[in-house]
Short mmCIF file of N, CA and C in Angstrom, two decimals:
data_model
loop_
_atom_site.label_atom_id
_atom_site.label_comp_id
_atom_site.label_asym_id
_atom_site.label_seq_id
_atom_site.Cartn_x
_atom_site.Cartn_y
_atom_site.Cartn_z
N UNK A 1 23.56 -0.46 -1.92
CA UNK A 1 23.03 -1.94 -2.31
C UNK A 1 24.32 -2.73 -2.71
N UNK A 2 24.55 -3.93 -2.30
CA UNK A 2 25.61 -4.47 -2.83
C UNK A 2 25.44 -5.27 -4.02
N UNK A 3 26.79 -5.48 -4.89
CA UNK A 3 26.66 -6.05 -6.18
C UNK A 3 25.87 -7.46 -6.08
N UNK A 4 25.99 -8.15 -4.97
CA UNK A 4 25.52 -9.44 -5.00
C UNK A 4 23.73 -9.41 -4.73
N UNK A 5 23.34 -8.24 -4.42
CA UNK A 5 21.91 -8.07 -4.17
C UNK A 5 21.15 -8.44 -5.17
N UNK A 6 19.64 -9.07 -4.93
CA UNK A 6 18.88 -9.66 -6.07
C UNK A 6 18.52 -8.47 -7.00
N UNK A 7 18.39 -7.37 -6.47
CA UNK A 7 17.95 -6.18 -7.35
C UNK A 7 18.89 -5.79 -8.37
N UNK A 8 20.05 -5.86 -8.02
CA UNK A 8 21.17 -5.50 -9.01
C UNK A 8 21.08 -6.60 -10.11
N UNK A 9 20.93 -8.04 -9.78
CA UNK A 9 20.86 -8.94 -10.72
C UNK A 9 19.54 -8.70 -11.68
N UNK A 10 18.45 -8.21 -11.13
CA UNK A 10 17.35 -7.93 -11.95
C UNK A 10 17.54 -6.56 -12.86
N UNK A 11 18.23 -5.82 -12.40
CA UNK A 11 18.51 -4.56 -13.06
C UNK A 11 19.42 -4.90 -14.15
N UNK A 12 20.40 -5.74 -13.97
CA UNK A 12 21.23 -6.20 -15.15
C UNK A 12 20.40 -6.91 -16.23
N UNK A 13 19.57 -7.71 -15.87
CA UNK A 13 18.67 -8.60 -16.71
C UNK A 13 17.94 -7.53 -17.70
N UNK A 14 17.18 -6.59 -17.08
CA UNK A 14 16.47 -5.46 -17.60
C UNK A 14 17.35 -4.95 -18.70
N UNK A 15 18.51 -4.53 -18.24
CA UNK A 15 19.51 -3.65 -19.19
C UNK A 15 19.86 -4.54 -20.29
N UNK A 16 19.96 -5.87 -20.14
CA UNK A 16 20.19 -6.70 -21.12
C UNK A 16 19.24 -6.74 -22.32
N UNK A 17 17.99 -6.30 -22.00
CA UNK A 17 17.20 -6.15 -22.88
C UNK A 17 17.13 -4.95 -23.70
N UNK A 18 17.96 -4.16 -23.51
CA UNK A 18 18.11 -2.65 -24.11
C UNK A 18 17.15 -1.69 -23.40
N UNK A 19 16.70 -2.08 -22.50
CA UNK A 19 15.89 -1.09 -21.33
C UNK A 19 16.81 -0.19 -20.71
N UNK A 20 16.64 1.20 -20.66
CA UNK A 20 17.53 1.98 -19.98
C UNK A 20 17.02 2.32 -18.57
N UNK A 21 17.98 2.32 -17.65
CA UNK A 21 17.60 2.59 -16.13
C UNK A 21 18.45 3.60 -15.81
N UNK A 22 18.07 4.21 -14.75
CA UNK A 22 18.73 5.23 -14.16
C UNK A 22 18.83 5.22 -12.76
N UNK A 23 20.24 5.22 -12.23
CA UNK A 23 20.37 5.00 -10.78
C UNK A 23 20.46 6.37 -10.07
N UNK A 24 19.54 6.58 -9.17
CA UNK A 24 19.48 7.79 -8.41
C UNK A 24 20.00 7.64 -7.02
N UNK A 25 21.00 8.52 -6.55
CA UNK A 25 21.43 8.44 -5.18
C UNK A 25 20.58 9.47 -4.17
N UNK A 26 19.87 9.00 -3.46
CA UNK A 26 18.96 9.80 -2.44
C UNK A 26 19.80 9.83 -1.04
N UNK A 27 19.74 10.83 -0.45
CA UNK A 27 20.32 10.89 0.80
C UNK A 27 19.29 10.90 1.79
N UNK A 28 19.62 10.64 3.09
CA UNK A 28 18.70 10.27 4.12
C UNK A 28 17.99 11.65 4.59
N UNK A 29 16.68 11.65 4.84
CA UNK A 29 16.13 12.93 5.32
C UNK A 29 16.06 13.10 6.81
N UNK A 30 16.16 14.34 7.38
CA UNK A 30 16.17 14.65 8.73
C UNK A 30 14.86 14.13 9.38
N UNK A 31 14.63 13.81 10.64
CA UNK A 31 13.31 13.91 11.06
C UNK A 31 12.15 14.94 10.83
N UNK A 32 12.91 16.25 10.81
CA UNK A 32 11.94 17.36 10.44
C UNK A 32 11.25 17.30 8.99
N UNK A 33 12.33 17.08 8.20
CA UNK A 33 11.98 16.94 6.53
C UNK A 33 11.06 15.79 6.47
N UNK A 34 11.31 14.65 7.09
CA UNK A 34 10.47 13.58 6.82
C UNK A 34 9.03 13.83 7.32
N UNK A 35 9.11 14.43 8.51
CA UNK A 35 7.59 15.03 9.15
C UNK A 35 7.06 15.73 8.29
N UNK A 36 7.70 16.73 7.60
CA UNK A 36 7.16 17.76 6.56
C UNK A 36 6.52 16.74 5.30
N UNK A 37 7.17 15.89 4.97
CA UNK A 37 6.75 15.03 3.85
C UNK A 37 5.34 14.18 4.23
N UNK A 38 5.43 13.56 5.51
CA UNK A 38 4.49 12.89 5.90
C UNK A 38 3.21 13.83 5.95
N UNK A 39 3.39 14.96 6.75
CA UNK A 39 2.18 16.00 6.83
C UNK A 39 1.66 16.40 5.59
N UNK A 40 2.47 16.55 4.58
CA UNK A 40 1.97 17.08 3.30
C UNK A 40 1.16 15.85 2.76
N UNK A 41 1.79 14.77 2.65
CA UNK A 41 1.04 13.41 2.21
C UNK A 41 -0.40 13.30 2.76
N UNK A 42 -0.35 13.44 4.10
CA UNK A 42 -1.48 13.18 4.78
C UNK A 42 -2.52 14.43 4.90
N UNK A 43 -1.99 15.38 4.49
CA UNK A 43 -2.80 16.79 4.60
C UNK A 43 -3.14 16.97 6.00
N UNK A 44 -2.24 16.97 6.92
CA UNK A 44 -2.22 17.10 8.51
C UNK A 44 -1.27 17.97 8.92
N UNK A 45 -1.59 18.38 9.90
CA UNK A 45 -0.43 19.37 10.55
C UNK A 45 0.77 18.65 11.00
N UNK A 46 2.11 19.21 11.06
CA UNK A 46 3.13 18.51 11.26
C UNK A 46 3.17 17.96 12.82
N UNK A 47 2.53 18.80 13.72
CA UNK A 47 2.51 18.23 15.27
C UNK A 47 1.60 17.10 15.47
N UNK A 48 0.71 16.69 14.38
CA UNK A 48 -0.16 15.61 14.43
C UNK A 48 0.77 14.36 13.77
N UNK A 49 1.41 14.59 12.67
CA UNK A 49 2.04 13.63 12.17
C UNK A 49 3.51 13.27 12.85
N UNK A 50 3.85 14.01 13.67
CA UNK A 50 5.17 13.84 14.27
C UNK A 50 5.53 12.58 14.63
N UNK A 51 4.50 11.92 15.50
CA UNK A 51 4.73 10.57 16.16
C UNK A 51 4.77 9.67 15.14
N UNK A 52 4.06 9.61 13.90
CA UNK A 52 4.23 8.56 12.85
C UNK A 52 5.59 8.91 12.11
N UNK A 53 5.73 10.18 11.90
CA UNK A 53 7.15 10.41 11.14
C UNK A 53 8.35 9.89 11.91
N UNK A 54 8.39 9.99 13.19
CA UNK A 54 9.27 9.59 14.10
C UNK A 54 9.56 7.93 13.95
N UNK A 55 8.57 7.35 13.90
CA UNK A 55 8.67 5.89 13.61
C UNK A 55 9.19 5.51 12.46
N UNK A 56 8.69 6.16 11.36
CA UNK A 56 8.97 5.96 10.04
C UNK A 56 10.65 6.34 9.72
N UNK A 57 10.94 7.41 10.56
CA UNK A 57 12.26 7.64 10.41
C UNK A 57 13.21 6.55 11.13
N UNK A 58 12.87 5.91 12.15
CA UNK A 58 13.50 5.14 12.97
C UNK A 58 13.60 3.68 12.00
N UNK A 59 12.34 3.40 11.57
CA UNK A 59 12.35 2.06 10.49
C UNK A 59 12.98 2.34 9.24
N UNK A 60 13.20 3.47 8.65
CA UNK A 60 13.61 3.61 7.28
C UNK A 60 15.04 4.40 7.08
N UNK A 61 15.47 4.82 8.32
CA UNK A 61 16.65 5.80 8.50
C UNK A 61 16.59 6.99 7.52
N UNK A 62 15.36 7.32 7.24
CA UNK A 62 15.08 8.59 6.71
C UNK A 62 15.20 8.50 5.10
N UNK A 63 15.24 7.25 4.58
CA UNK A 63 15.31 7.12 3.11
C UNK A 63 14.14 7.60 2.47
N UNK A 64 14.04 8.60 1.55
CA UNK A 64 12.73 9.10 1.11
C UNK A 64 11.88 8.08 0.25
N UNK A 65 12.61 7.15 -0.47
CA UNK A 65 11.84 6.10 -1.27
C UNK A 65 11.36 5.06 -0.24
N UNK A 66 12.10 4.73 0.54
CA UNK A 66 11.67 3.80 1.61
C UNK A 66 10.47 4.08 2.37
N UNK A 67 10.62 5.46 2.83
CA UNK A 67 9.32 6.07 3.55
C UNK A 67 8.11 5.93 2.71
N UNK A 68 8.18 6.32 1.37
CA UNK A 68 7.22 6.25 0.64
C UNK A 68 6.54 4.83 0.37
N UNK A 69 7.38 3.76 0.21
CA UNK A 69 7.14 2.33 0.16
C UNK A 69 6.49 1.73 1.28
N UNK A 70 7.01 2.27 2.51
CA UNK A 70 6.48 1.77 3.89
C UNK A 70 5.21 2.40 4.09
N UNK A 71 4.88 3.72 3.67
CA UNK A 71 3.59 4.19 3.93
C UNK A 71 2.48 3.54 3.00
N UNK A 72 2.90 3.13 1.77
CA UNK A 72 1.97 2.44 0.83
C UNK A 72 1.58 1.11 1.58
N UNK A 73 2.66 0.47 2.14
CA UNK A 73 2.42 -0.88 2.84
C UNK A 73 1.69 -0.77 4.04
N UNK A 74 1.72 0.26 4.69
CA UNK A 74 0.87 0.69 5.92
C UNK A 74 -0.49 0.63 5.44
N UNK A 75 -0.80 1.37 4.46
CA UNK A 75 -2.10 1.65 3.85
C UNK A 75 -2.62 0.34 3.41
N UNK A 76 -1.93 -0.49 2.80
CA UNK A 76 -2.40 -1.83 2.22
C UNK A 76 -2.82 -2.72 3.51
N UNK A 77 -2.10 -2.67 4.53
CA UNK A 77 -2.40 -3.49 5.65
C UNK A 77 -3.39 -2.89 6.63
N UNK A 78 -3.85 -1.76 6.27
CA UNK A 78 -4.77 -1.00 6.91
C UNK A 78 -4.24 -0.64 8.37
N UNK A 79 -2.93 -0.20 8.53
CA UNK A 79 -2.26 0.46 9.58
C UNK A 79 -2.26 1.86 9.47
N UNK A 80 -2.73 2.53 8.29
CA UNK A 80 -2.71 3.66 7.98
C UNK A 80 -3.93 3.98 7.23
N UNK A 81 -5.13 4.64 7.61
CA UNK A 81 -6.23 4.67 6.85
C UNK A 81 -7.05 6.13 7.18
N UNK A 82 -7.77 6.22 6.16
CA UNK A 82 -8.63 7.53 6.57
C UNK A 82 -10.01 7.23 7.47
N UNK A 83 -10.24 7.88 8.49
CA UNK A 83 -11.02 7.92 9.47
C UNK A 83 -12.22 8.89 9.13
N UNK A 84 -13.43 8.26 8.89
CA UNK A 84 -14.53 9.20 8.49
C UNK A 84 -14.96 9.87 9.91
N UNK A 85 -15.07 9.09 10.82
CA UNK A 85 -15.46 9.81 12.07
C UNK A 85 -14.58 10.88 12.64
N UNK A 86 -13.19 10.76 12.50
CA UNK A 86 -12.31 11.73 12.82
C UNK A 86 -12.08 12.78 11.64
N UNK A 87 -12.44 12.40 10.58
CA UNK A 87 -12.14 13.25 9.24
C UNK A 87 -10.64 13.42 8.95
N UNK A 88 -9.98 12.44 9.22
CA UNK A 88 -8.52 12.60 8.79
C UNK A 88 -8.04 11.30 8.79
N UNK A 89 -6.66 11.21 8.49
CA UNK A 89 -5.93 10.02 8.49
C UNK A 89 -5.49 9.40 9.93
N UNK A 90 -5.65 8.17 10.19
CA UNK A 90 -5.18 7.62 11.54
C UNK A 90 -4.26 6.43 11.19
N UNK A 91 -3.48 6.24 12.25
CA UNK A 91 -2.67 4.97 12.14
C UNK A 91 -2.61 4.26 13.33
N UNK A 92 -2.17 3.01 13.31
CA UNK A 92 -2.04 1.94 14.43
C UNK A 92 -0.77 2.04 14.92
N UNK A 93 -0.41 3.00 15.71
CA UNK A 93 0.85 3.26 16.30
C UNK A 93 1.61 1.83 16.85
N UNK A 94 1.03 1.07 17.61
CA UNK A 94 1.75 -0.12 18.20
C UNK A 94 1.83 -1.21 17.19
N UNK A 95 0.92 -1.22 16.20
CA UNK A 95 1.09 -2.45 15.30
C UNK A 95 2.18 -1.96 14.32
N UNK A 96 2.31 -0.73 14.00
CA UNK A 96 3.51 -0.22 12.94
C UNK A 96 4.89 -0.39 13.81
N UNK A 97 4.84 -0.05 15.00
CA UNK A 97 6.02 -0.39 15.78
C UNK A 97 6.53 -1.80 15.87
N UNK A 98 5.51 -2.65 15.86
CA UNK A 98 5.90 -4.16 15.88
C UNK A 98 6.13 -4.73 14.46
N UNK A 99 5.68 -3.96 13.45
CA UNK A 99 5.88 -4.41 11.93
C UNK A 99 7.39 -4.79 11.85
N UNK A 100 7.66 -5.70 11.26
CA UNK A 100 9.07 -6.20 10.82
C UNK A 100 9.13 -5.68 9.24
N UNK A 101 10.33 -4.90 9.32
CA UNK A 101 10.61 -4.22 8.05
C UNK A 101 12.15 -4.52 7.89
N UNK A 102 12.47 -5.01 6.58
CA UNK A 102 13.93 -5.04 6.39
C UNK A 102 14.62 -3.72 6.40
N UNK A 103 16.08 -3.98 6.46
CA UNK A 103 16.91 -2.77 6.82
C UNK A 103 17.14 -1.98 5.52
N UNK A 104 16.92 -2.22 4.46
CA UNK A 104 17.09 -1.31 3.33
C UNK A 104 15.88 -1.51 2.34
N UNK A 105 15.63 -0.38 1.44
CA UNK A 105 14.67 -0.20 0.67
C UNK A 105 14.60 -1.55 -0.68
N UNK A 106 15.97 -1.73 -1.09
CA UNK A 106 16.00 -2.86 -2.08
C UNK A 106 15.40 -4.13 -1.51
N UNK A 107 15.84 -4.46 -0.45
CA UNK A 107 15.23 -5.70 0.12
C UNK A 107 13.72 -5.71 0.30
N UNK A 108 13.34 -4.47 0.79
CA UNK A 108 11.62 -4.23 1.04
C UNK A 108 11.02 -4.28 -0.51
N UNK A 109 11.52 -3.66 -1.48
CA UNK A 109 10.85 -3.92 -2.78
C UNK A 109 11.03 -5.18 -3.40
N UNK A 110 12.03 -5.75 -3.20
CA UNK A 110 12.18 -7.09 -3.72
C UNK A 110 11.35 -8.09 -2.98
N UNK A 111 11.10 -7.88 -1.66
CA UNK A 111 10.00 -8.76 -1.00
C UNK A 111 8.63 -8.39 -1.71
N UNK A 112 8.48 -7.05 -1.94
CA UNK A 112 7.14 -6.75 -2.52
C UNK A 112 6.92 -7.47 -3.81
N UNK A 113 8.01 -7.59 -4.54
CA UNK A 113 7.90 -8.16 -5.97
C UNK A 113 7.61 -9.82 -5.68
N UNK A 114 8.12 -10.38 -4.72
CA UNK A 114 7.75 -11.88 -4.34
C UNK A 114 6.17 -12.10 -3.96
N UNK A 115 5.59 -11.02 -3.66
CA UNK A 115 4.00 -11.07 -3.51
C UNK A 115 3.23 -10.68 -4.51
N UNK A 116 3.74 -10.29 -5.78
CA UNK A 116 3.00 -9.83 -6.79
C UNK A 116 2.40 -11.23 -7.55
N UNK A 117 1.30 -11.20 -8.29
CA UNK A 117 0.92 -12.25 -8.85
C UNK A 117 1.88 -12.85 -9.97
N UNK A 118 1.96 -14.06 -10.33
CA UNK A 118 2.97 -14.36 -11.06
C UNK A 118 2.82 -13.96 -12.70
N UNK A 119 1.37 -13.91 -13.19
CA UNK A 119 1.21 -13.40 -14.41
C UNK A 119 1.58 -12.01 -14.66
#
């Protein structure tokens, strides 16, 4: 994340109030590791989650935080949801593929902040 990124400005502002923050450097996950994470999160076999994990890996470049944020967004948009008839999580593959996602997690989170209520 560049120094000019809005999230850096926000963190600087938060630090100016005496709030301590910690920066954590996360490395990208392999497709296999990401599939394990998705499989665990959805309590499904890895062979079932592999197509979703591949899409998430492509869109997030394997960033663990980014994957988690995108999965929450998919749930909010009802593109990932529990199916009572199938008794498992299901997802809208084509809609997820068409979904516009920023190139990095910082921009994604900043955009999420923009949609929060003002109060």
